[in-house]
PDB file of C-alpha atoms in Angstrom:
ATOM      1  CA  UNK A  35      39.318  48.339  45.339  1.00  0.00           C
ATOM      2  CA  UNK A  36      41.163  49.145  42.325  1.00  0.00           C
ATOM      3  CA  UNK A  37      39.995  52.995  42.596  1.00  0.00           C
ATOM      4  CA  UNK A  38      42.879  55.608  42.441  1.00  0.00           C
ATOM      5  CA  UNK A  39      43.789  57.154  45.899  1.00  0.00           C
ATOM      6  CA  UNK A  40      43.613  60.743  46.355  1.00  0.00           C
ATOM      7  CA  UNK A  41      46.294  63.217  46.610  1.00  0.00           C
ATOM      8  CA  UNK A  42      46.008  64.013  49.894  1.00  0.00           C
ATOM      9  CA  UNK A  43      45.968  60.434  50.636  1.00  0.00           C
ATOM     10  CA  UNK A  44      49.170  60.543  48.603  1.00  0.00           C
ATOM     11  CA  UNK A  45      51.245  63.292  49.809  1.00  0.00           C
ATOM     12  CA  UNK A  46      50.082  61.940  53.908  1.00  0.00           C
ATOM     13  CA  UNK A  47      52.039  58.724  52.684  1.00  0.00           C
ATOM     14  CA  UNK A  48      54.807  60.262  51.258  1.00  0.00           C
ATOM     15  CA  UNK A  49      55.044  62.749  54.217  1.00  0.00           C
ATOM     16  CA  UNK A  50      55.127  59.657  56.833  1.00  0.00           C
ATOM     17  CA  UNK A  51      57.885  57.544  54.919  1.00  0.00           C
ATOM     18  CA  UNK A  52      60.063  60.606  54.675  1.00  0.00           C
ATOM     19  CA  UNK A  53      59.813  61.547  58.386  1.00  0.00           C
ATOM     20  CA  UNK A  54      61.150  57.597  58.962  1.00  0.00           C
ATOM     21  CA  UNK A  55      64.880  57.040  58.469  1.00  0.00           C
ATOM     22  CA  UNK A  56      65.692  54.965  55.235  1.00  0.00           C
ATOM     23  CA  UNK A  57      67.707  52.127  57.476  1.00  0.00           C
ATOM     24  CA  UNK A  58      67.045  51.262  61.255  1.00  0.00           C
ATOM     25  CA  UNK A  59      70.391  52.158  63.218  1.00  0.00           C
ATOM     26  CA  UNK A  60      72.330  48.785  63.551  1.00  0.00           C
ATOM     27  CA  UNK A  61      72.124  47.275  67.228  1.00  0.00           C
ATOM     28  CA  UNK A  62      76.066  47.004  67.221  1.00  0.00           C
ATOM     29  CA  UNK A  63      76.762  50.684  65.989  1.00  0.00           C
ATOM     30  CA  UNK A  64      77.858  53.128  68.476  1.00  0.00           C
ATOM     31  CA  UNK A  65      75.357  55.955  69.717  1.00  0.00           C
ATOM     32  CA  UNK A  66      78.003  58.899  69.805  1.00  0.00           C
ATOM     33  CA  UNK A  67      77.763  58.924  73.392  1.00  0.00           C
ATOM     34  CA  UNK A  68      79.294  57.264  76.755  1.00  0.00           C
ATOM     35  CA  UNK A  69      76.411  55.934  78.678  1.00  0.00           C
ATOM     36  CA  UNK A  70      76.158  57.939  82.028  1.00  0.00           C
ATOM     37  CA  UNK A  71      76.790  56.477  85.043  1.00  0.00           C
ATOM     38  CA  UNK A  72      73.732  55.363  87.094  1.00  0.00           C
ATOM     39  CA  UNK A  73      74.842  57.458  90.238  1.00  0.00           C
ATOM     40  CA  UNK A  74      75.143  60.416  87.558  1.00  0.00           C
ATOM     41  CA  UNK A  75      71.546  59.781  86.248  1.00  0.00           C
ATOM     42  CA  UNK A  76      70.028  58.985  89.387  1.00  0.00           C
ATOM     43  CA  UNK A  77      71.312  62.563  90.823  1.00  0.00           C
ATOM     44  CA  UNK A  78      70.537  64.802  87.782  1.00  0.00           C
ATOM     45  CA  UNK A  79      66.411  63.165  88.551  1.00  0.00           C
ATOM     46  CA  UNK A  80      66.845  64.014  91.868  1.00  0.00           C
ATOM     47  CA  UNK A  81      67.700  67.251  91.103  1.00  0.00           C
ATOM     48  CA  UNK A  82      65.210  67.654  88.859  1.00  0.00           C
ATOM     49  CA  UNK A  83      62.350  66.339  91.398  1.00  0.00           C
ATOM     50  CA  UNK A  84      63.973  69.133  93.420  1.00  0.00           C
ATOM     51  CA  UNK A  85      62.480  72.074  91.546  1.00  0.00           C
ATOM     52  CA  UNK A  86      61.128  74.491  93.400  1.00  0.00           C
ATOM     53  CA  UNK A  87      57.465  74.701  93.608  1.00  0.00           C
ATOM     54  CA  UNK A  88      56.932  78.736  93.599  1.00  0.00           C
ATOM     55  CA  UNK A  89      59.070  81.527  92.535  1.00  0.00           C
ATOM     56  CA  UNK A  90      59.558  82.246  96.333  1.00  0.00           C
ATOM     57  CA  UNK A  91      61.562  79.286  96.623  1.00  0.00           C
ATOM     58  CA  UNK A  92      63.332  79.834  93.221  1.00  0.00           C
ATOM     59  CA  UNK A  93      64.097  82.912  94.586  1.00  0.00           C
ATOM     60  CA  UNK A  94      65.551  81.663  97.409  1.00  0.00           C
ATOM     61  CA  UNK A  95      67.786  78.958  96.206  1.00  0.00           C
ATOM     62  CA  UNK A  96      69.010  81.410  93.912  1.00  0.00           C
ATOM     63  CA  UNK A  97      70.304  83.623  96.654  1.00  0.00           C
ATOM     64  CA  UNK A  98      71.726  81.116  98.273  1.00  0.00           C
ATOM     65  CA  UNK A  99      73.583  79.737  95.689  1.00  0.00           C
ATOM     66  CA  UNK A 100      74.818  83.248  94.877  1.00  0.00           C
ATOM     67  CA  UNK A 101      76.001  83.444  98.401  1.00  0.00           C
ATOM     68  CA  UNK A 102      77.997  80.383  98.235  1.00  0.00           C
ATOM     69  CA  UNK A 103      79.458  81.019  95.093  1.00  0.00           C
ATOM     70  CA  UNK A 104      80.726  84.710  96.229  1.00  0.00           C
ATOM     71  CA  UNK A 105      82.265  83.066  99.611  1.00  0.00           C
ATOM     72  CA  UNK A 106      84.051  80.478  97.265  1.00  0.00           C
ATOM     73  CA  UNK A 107      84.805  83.178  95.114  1.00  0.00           C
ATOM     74  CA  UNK A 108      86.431  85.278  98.340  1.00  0.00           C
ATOM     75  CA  UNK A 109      88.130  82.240  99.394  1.00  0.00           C
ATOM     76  CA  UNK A 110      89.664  81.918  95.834  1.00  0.00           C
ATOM     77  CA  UNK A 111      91.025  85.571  95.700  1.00  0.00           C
ATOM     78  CA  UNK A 112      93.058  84.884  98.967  1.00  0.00           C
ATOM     79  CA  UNK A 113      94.027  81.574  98.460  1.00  0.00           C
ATOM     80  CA  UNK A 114      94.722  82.135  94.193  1.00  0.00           C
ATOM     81  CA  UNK A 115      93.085  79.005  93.752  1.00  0.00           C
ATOM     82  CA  UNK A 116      92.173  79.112  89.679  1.00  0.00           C
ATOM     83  CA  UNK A 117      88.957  77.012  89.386  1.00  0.00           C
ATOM     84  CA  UNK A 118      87.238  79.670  91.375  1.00  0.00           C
ATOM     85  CA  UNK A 119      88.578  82.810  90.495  1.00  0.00           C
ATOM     86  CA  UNK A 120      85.979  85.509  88.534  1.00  0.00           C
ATOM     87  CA  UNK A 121      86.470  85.772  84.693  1.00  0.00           C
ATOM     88  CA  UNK A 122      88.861  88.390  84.518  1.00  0.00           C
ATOM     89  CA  UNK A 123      91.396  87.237  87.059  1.00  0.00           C
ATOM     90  CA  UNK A 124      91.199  83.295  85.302  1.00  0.00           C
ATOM     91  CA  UNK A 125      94.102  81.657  82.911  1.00  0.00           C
ATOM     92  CA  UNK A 126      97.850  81.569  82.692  1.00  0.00           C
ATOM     93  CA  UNK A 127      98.266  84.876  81.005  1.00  0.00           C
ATOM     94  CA  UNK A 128      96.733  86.826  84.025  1.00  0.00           C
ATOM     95  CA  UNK A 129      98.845  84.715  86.652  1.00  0.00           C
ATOM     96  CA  UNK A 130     101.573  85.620  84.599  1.00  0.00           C
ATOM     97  CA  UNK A 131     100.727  89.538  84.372  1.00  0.00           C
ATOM     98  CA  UNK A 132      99.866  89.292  88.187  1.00  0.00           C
ATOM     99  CA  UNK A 133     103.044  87.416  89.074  1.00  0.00           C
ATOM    100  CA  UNK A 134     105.265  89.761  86.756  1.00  0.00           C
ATOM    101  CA  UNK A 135     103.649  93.191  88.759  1.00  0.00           C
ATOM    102  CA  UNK A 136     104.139  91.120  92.207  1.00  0.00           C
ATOM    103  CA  UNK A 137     107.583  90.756  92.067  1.00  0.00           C
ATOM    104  CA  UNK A 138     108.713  94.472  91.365  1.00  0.00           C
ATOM    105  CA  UNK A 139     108.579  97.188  93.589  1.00  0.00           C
ATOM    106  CA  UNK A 140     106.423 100.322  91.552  1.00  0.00           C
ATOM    107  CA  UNK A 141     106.237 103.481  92.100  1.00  0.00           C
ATOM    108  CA  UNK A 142     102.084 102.936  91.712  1.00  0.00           C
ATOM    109  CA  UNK A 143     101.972 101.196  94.683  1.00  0.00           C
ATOM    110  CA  UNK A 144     102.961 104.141  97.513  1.00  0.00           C
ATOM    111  CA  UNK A 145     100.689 106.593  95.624  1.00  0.00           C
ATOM    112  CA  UNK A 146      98.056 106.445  98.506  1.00  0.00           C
ATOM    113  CA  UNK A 147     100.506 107.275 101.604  1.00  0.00           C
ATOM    114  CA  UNK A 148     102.573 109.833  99.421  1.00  0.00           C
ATOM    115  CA  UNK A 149      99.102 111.357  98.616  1.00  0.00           C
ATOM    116  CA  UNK A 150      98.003 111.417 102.111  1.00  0.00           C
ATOM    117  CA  UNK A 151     101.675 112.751 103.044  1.00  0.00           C
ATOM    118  CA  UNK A 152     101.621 115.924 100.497  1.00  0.00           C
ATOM    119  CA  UNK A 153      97.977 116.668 101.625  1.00  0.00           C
ATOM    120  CA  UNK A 154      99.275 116.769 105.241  1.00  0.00           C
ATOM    121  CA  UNK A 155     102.181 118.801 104.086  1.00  0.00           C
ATOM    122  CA  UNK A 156      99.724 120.985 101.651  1.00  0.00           C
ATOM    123  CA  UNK A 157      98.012 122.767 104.533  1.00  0.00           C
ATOM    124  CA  UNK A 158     100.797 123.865 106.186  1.00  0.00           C
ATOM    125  CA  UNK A 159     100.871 127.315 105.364  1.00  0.00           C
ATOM    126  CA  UNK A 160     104.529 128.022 105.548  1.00  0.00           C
ATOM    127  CA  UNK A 161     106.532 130.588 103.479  1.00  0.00           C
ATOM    128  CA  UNK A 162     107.975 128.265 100.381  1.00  0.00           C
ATOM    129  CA  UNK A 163     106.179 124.783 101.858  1.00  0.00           C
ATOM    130  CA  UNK A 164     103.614 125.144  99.214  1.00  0.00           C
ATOM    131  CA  UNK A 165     106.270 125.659  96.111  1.00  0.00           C
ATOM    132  CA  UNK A 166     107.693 122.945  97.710  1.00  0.00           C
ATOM    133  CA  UNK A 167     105.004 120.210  97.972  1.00  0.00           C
ATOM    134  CA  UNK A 168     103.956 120.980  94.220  1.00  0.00           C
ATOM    135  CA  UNK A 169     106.828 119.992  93.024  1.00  0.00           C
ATOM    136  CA  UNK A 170     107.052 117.120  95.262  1.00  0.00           C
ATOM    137  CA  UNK A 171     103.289 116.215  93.772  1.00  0.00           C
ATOM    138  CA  UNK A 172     104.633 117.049  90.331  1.00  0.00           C
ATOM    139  CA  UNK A 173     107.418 114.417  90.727  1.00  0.00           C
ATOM    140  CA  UNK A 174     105.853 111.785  92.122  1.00  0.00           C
ATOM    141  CA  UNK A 175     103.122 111.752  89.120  1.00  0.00           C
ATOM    142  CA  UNK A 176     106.112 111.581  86.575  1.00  0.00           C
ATOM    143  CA  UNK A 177     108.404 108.878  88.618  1.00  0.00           C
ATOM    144  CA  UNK A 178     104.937 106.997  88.253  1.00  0.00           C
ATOM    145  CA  UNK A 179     104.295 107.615  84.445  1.00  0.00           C
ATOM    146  CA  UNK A 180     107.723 106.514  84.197  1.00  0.00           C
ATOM    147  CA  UNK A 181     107.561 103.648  86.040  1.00  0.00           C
ATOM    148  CA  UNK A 182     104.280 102.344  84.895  1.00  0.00           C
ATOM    149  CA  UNK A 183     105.425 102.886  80.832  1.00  0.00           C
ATOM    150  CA  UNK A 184     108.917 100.916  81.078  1.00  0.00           C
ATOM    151  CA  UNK A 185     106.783  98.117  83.543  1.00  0.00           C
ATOM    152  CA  UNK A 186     104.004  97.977  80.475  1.00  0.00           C
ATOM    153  CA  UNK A 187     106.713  97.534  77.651  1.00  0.00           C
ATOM    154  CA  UNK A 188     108.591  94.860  79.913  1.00  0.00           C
ATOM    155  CA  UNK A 189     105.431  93.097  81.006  1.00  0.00           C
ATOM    156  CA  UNK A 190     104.229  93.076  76.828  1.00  0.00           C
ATOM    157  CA  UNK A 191     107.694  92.228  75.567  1.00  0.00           C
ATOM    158  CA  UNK A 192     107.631  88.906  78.319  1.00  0.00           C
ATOM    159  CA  UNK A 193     104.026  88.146  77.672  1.00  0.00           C
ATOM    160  CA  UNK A 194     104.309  87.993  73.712  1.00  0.00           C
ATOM    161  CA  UNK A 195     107.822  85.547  74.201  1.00  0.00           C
ATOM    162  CA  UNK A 196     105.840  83.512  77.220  1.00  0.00           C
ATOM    163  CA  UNK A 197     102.230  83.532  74.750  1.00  0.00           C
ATOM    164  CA  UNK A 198     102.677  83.575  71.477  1.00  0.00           C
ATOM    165  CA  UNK A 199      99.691  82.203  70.799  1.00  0.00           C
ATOM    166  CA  UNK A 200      97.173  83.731  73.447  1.00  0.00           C
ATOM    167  CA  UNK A 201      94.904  86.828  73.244  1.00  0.00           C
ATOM    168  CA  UNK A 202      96.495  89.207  74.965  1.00  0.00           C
ATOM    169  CA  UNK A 203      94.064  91.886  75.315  1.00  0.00           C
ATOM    170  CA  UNK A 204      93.328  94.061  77.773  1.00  0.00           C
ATOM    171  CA  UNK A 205      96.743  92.289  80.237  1.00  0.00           C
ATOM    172  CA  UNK A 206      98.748  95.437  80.212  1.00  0.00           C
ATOM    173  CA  UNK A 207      96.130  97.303  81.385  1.00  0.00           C
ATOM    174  CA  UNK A 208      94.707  94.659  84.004  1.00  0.00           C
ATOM    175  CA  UNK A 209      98.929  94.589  85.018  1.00  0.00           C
ATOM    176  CA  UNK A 210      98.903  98.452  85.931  1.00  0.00           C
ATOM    177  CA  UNK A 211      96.059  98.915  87.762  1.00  0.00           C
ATOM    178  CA  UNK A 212      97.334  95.840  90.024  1.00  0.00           C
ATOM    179  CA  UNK A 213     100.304  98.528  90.334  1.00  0.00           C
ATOM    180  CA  UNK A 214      97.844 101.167  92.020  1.00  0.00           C
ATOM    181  CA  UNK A 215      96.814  98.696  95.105  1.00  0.00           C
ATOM    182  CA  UNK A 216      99.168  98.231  97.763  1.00  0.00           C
ATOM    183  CA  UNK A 217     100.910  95.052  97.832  1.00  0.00           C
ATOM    184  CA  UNK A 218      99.216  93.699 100.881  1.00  0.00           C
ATOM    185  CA  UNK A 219      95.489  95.115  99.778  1.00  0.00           C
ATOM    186  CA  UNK A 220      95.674  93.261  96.148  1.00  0.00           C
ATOM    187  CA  UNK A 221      93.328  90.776  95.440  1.00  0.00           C
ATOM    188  CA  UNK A 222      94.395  87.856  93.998  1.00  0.00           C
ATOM    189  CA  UNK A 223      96.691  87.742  96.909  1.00  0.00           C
ATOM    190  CA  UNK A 224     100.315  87.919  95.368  1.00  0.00           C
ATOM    191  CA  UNK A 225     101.375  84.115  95.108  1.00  0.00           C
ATOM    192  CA  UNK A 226     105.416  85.367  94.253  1.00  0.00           C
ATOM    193  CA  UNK A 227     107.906  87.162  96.479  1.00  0.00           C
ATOM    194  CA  UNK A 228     109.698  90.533  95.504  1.00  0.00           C
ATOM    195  CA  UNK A 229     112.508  90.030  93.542  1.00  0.00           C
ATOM    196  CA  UNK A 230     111.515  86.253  92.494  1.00  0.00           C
ATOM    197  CA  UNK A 231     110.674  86.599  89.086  1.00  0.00           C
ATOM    198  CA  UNK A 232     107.572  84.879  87.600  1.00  0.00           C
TER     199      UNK A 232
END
């Protein structure tokens, strides 16, 4: 009765009042959090009492879910609707870099016919045709370099007055390869006319 307890007696007490909070939370005091809504809660169980028995299923529903998130995806890049667009086409800055390369004509763009136009004009085997569509090769790569450099300071001169605050990494870049797809082939569709600026 009036025996002294034993220290692991002592340290199992000590161990259970300090895993208890010192005060019980008062009735009145808010819980941090906005109660869910019971349609909310009663579809998150469903959805959990949805889980697939096997990893056939899993499988399955994962496929499919894939699938409908690459057709919403595809309807996105045609329509340019922004809640559905992949990561790197997403935000205001890329709209604005898209936008910006839309409503120019580039040089970039006509690369692929002029291409297809000097190799056409390549294998004719004419005296000075060959001298001649070298140097038509030649300047079409420099009109493009020259193009695509004044279109990159222009396009990072806009974006730092438009952002200020943003990350702009890796837009420039994004902007000029938007410059070596045809107008009609780019993806986001172009949302801007040529000539309307962004």
């Amino acid at each position: 009765m009036f025996r002294s307890r034993s220290k692991d007696e002592q340290a199992a007490t000590a161990k259970v009042t300090a895993d208890q909070p010192q005060q019980p939370r008062d009735p009145q005091a808010p819980k941090g959090r906005p109660t869910p809504k019971r349609s909310d809660s009663q579809s998150q169980r469903r959805s959990l009492a949805k889980t697939p028995a096997n990893r056939k299923d899993a499988s399955r529903r994962q496929r499919e879910a894939r699938r409908s998130d690459m057709a919403r995806q595809r309807e996105a890049l045609a329509s340019g609707d922004e809640r559905y667009l992949p990561a790197r086409d997403k935000g205001p800055v890329r709209r604005f870099a898209r936008d910006f390369v839309d409503s120019r004509f580039v040089v970039a763009e006509f690369f692929l016919p002029l291409a297809v136009v000097i190799l056409v004009l390549s294998m004719i085997r004419a005296g000075a045709m060959q001298s001649y569509v070298l140097l038509l090769w030649m300047v079409v790569i420099v009109m493009i370099v020259i193009n695509s450099f004044i279109l990159a300071f222009q396009l990072k001169r806009r974006l730092r007055e438009r952002f200020p605050d943003e990350n702009l990494r890796g837009t420039v870049a994004y902007a000029l390869m938007r410059t070596l797809q045809m107008r009609r082939l780019r993806l986001p569709k172009p949302q801007v006319k040529r000539g309307e600026r962004p």
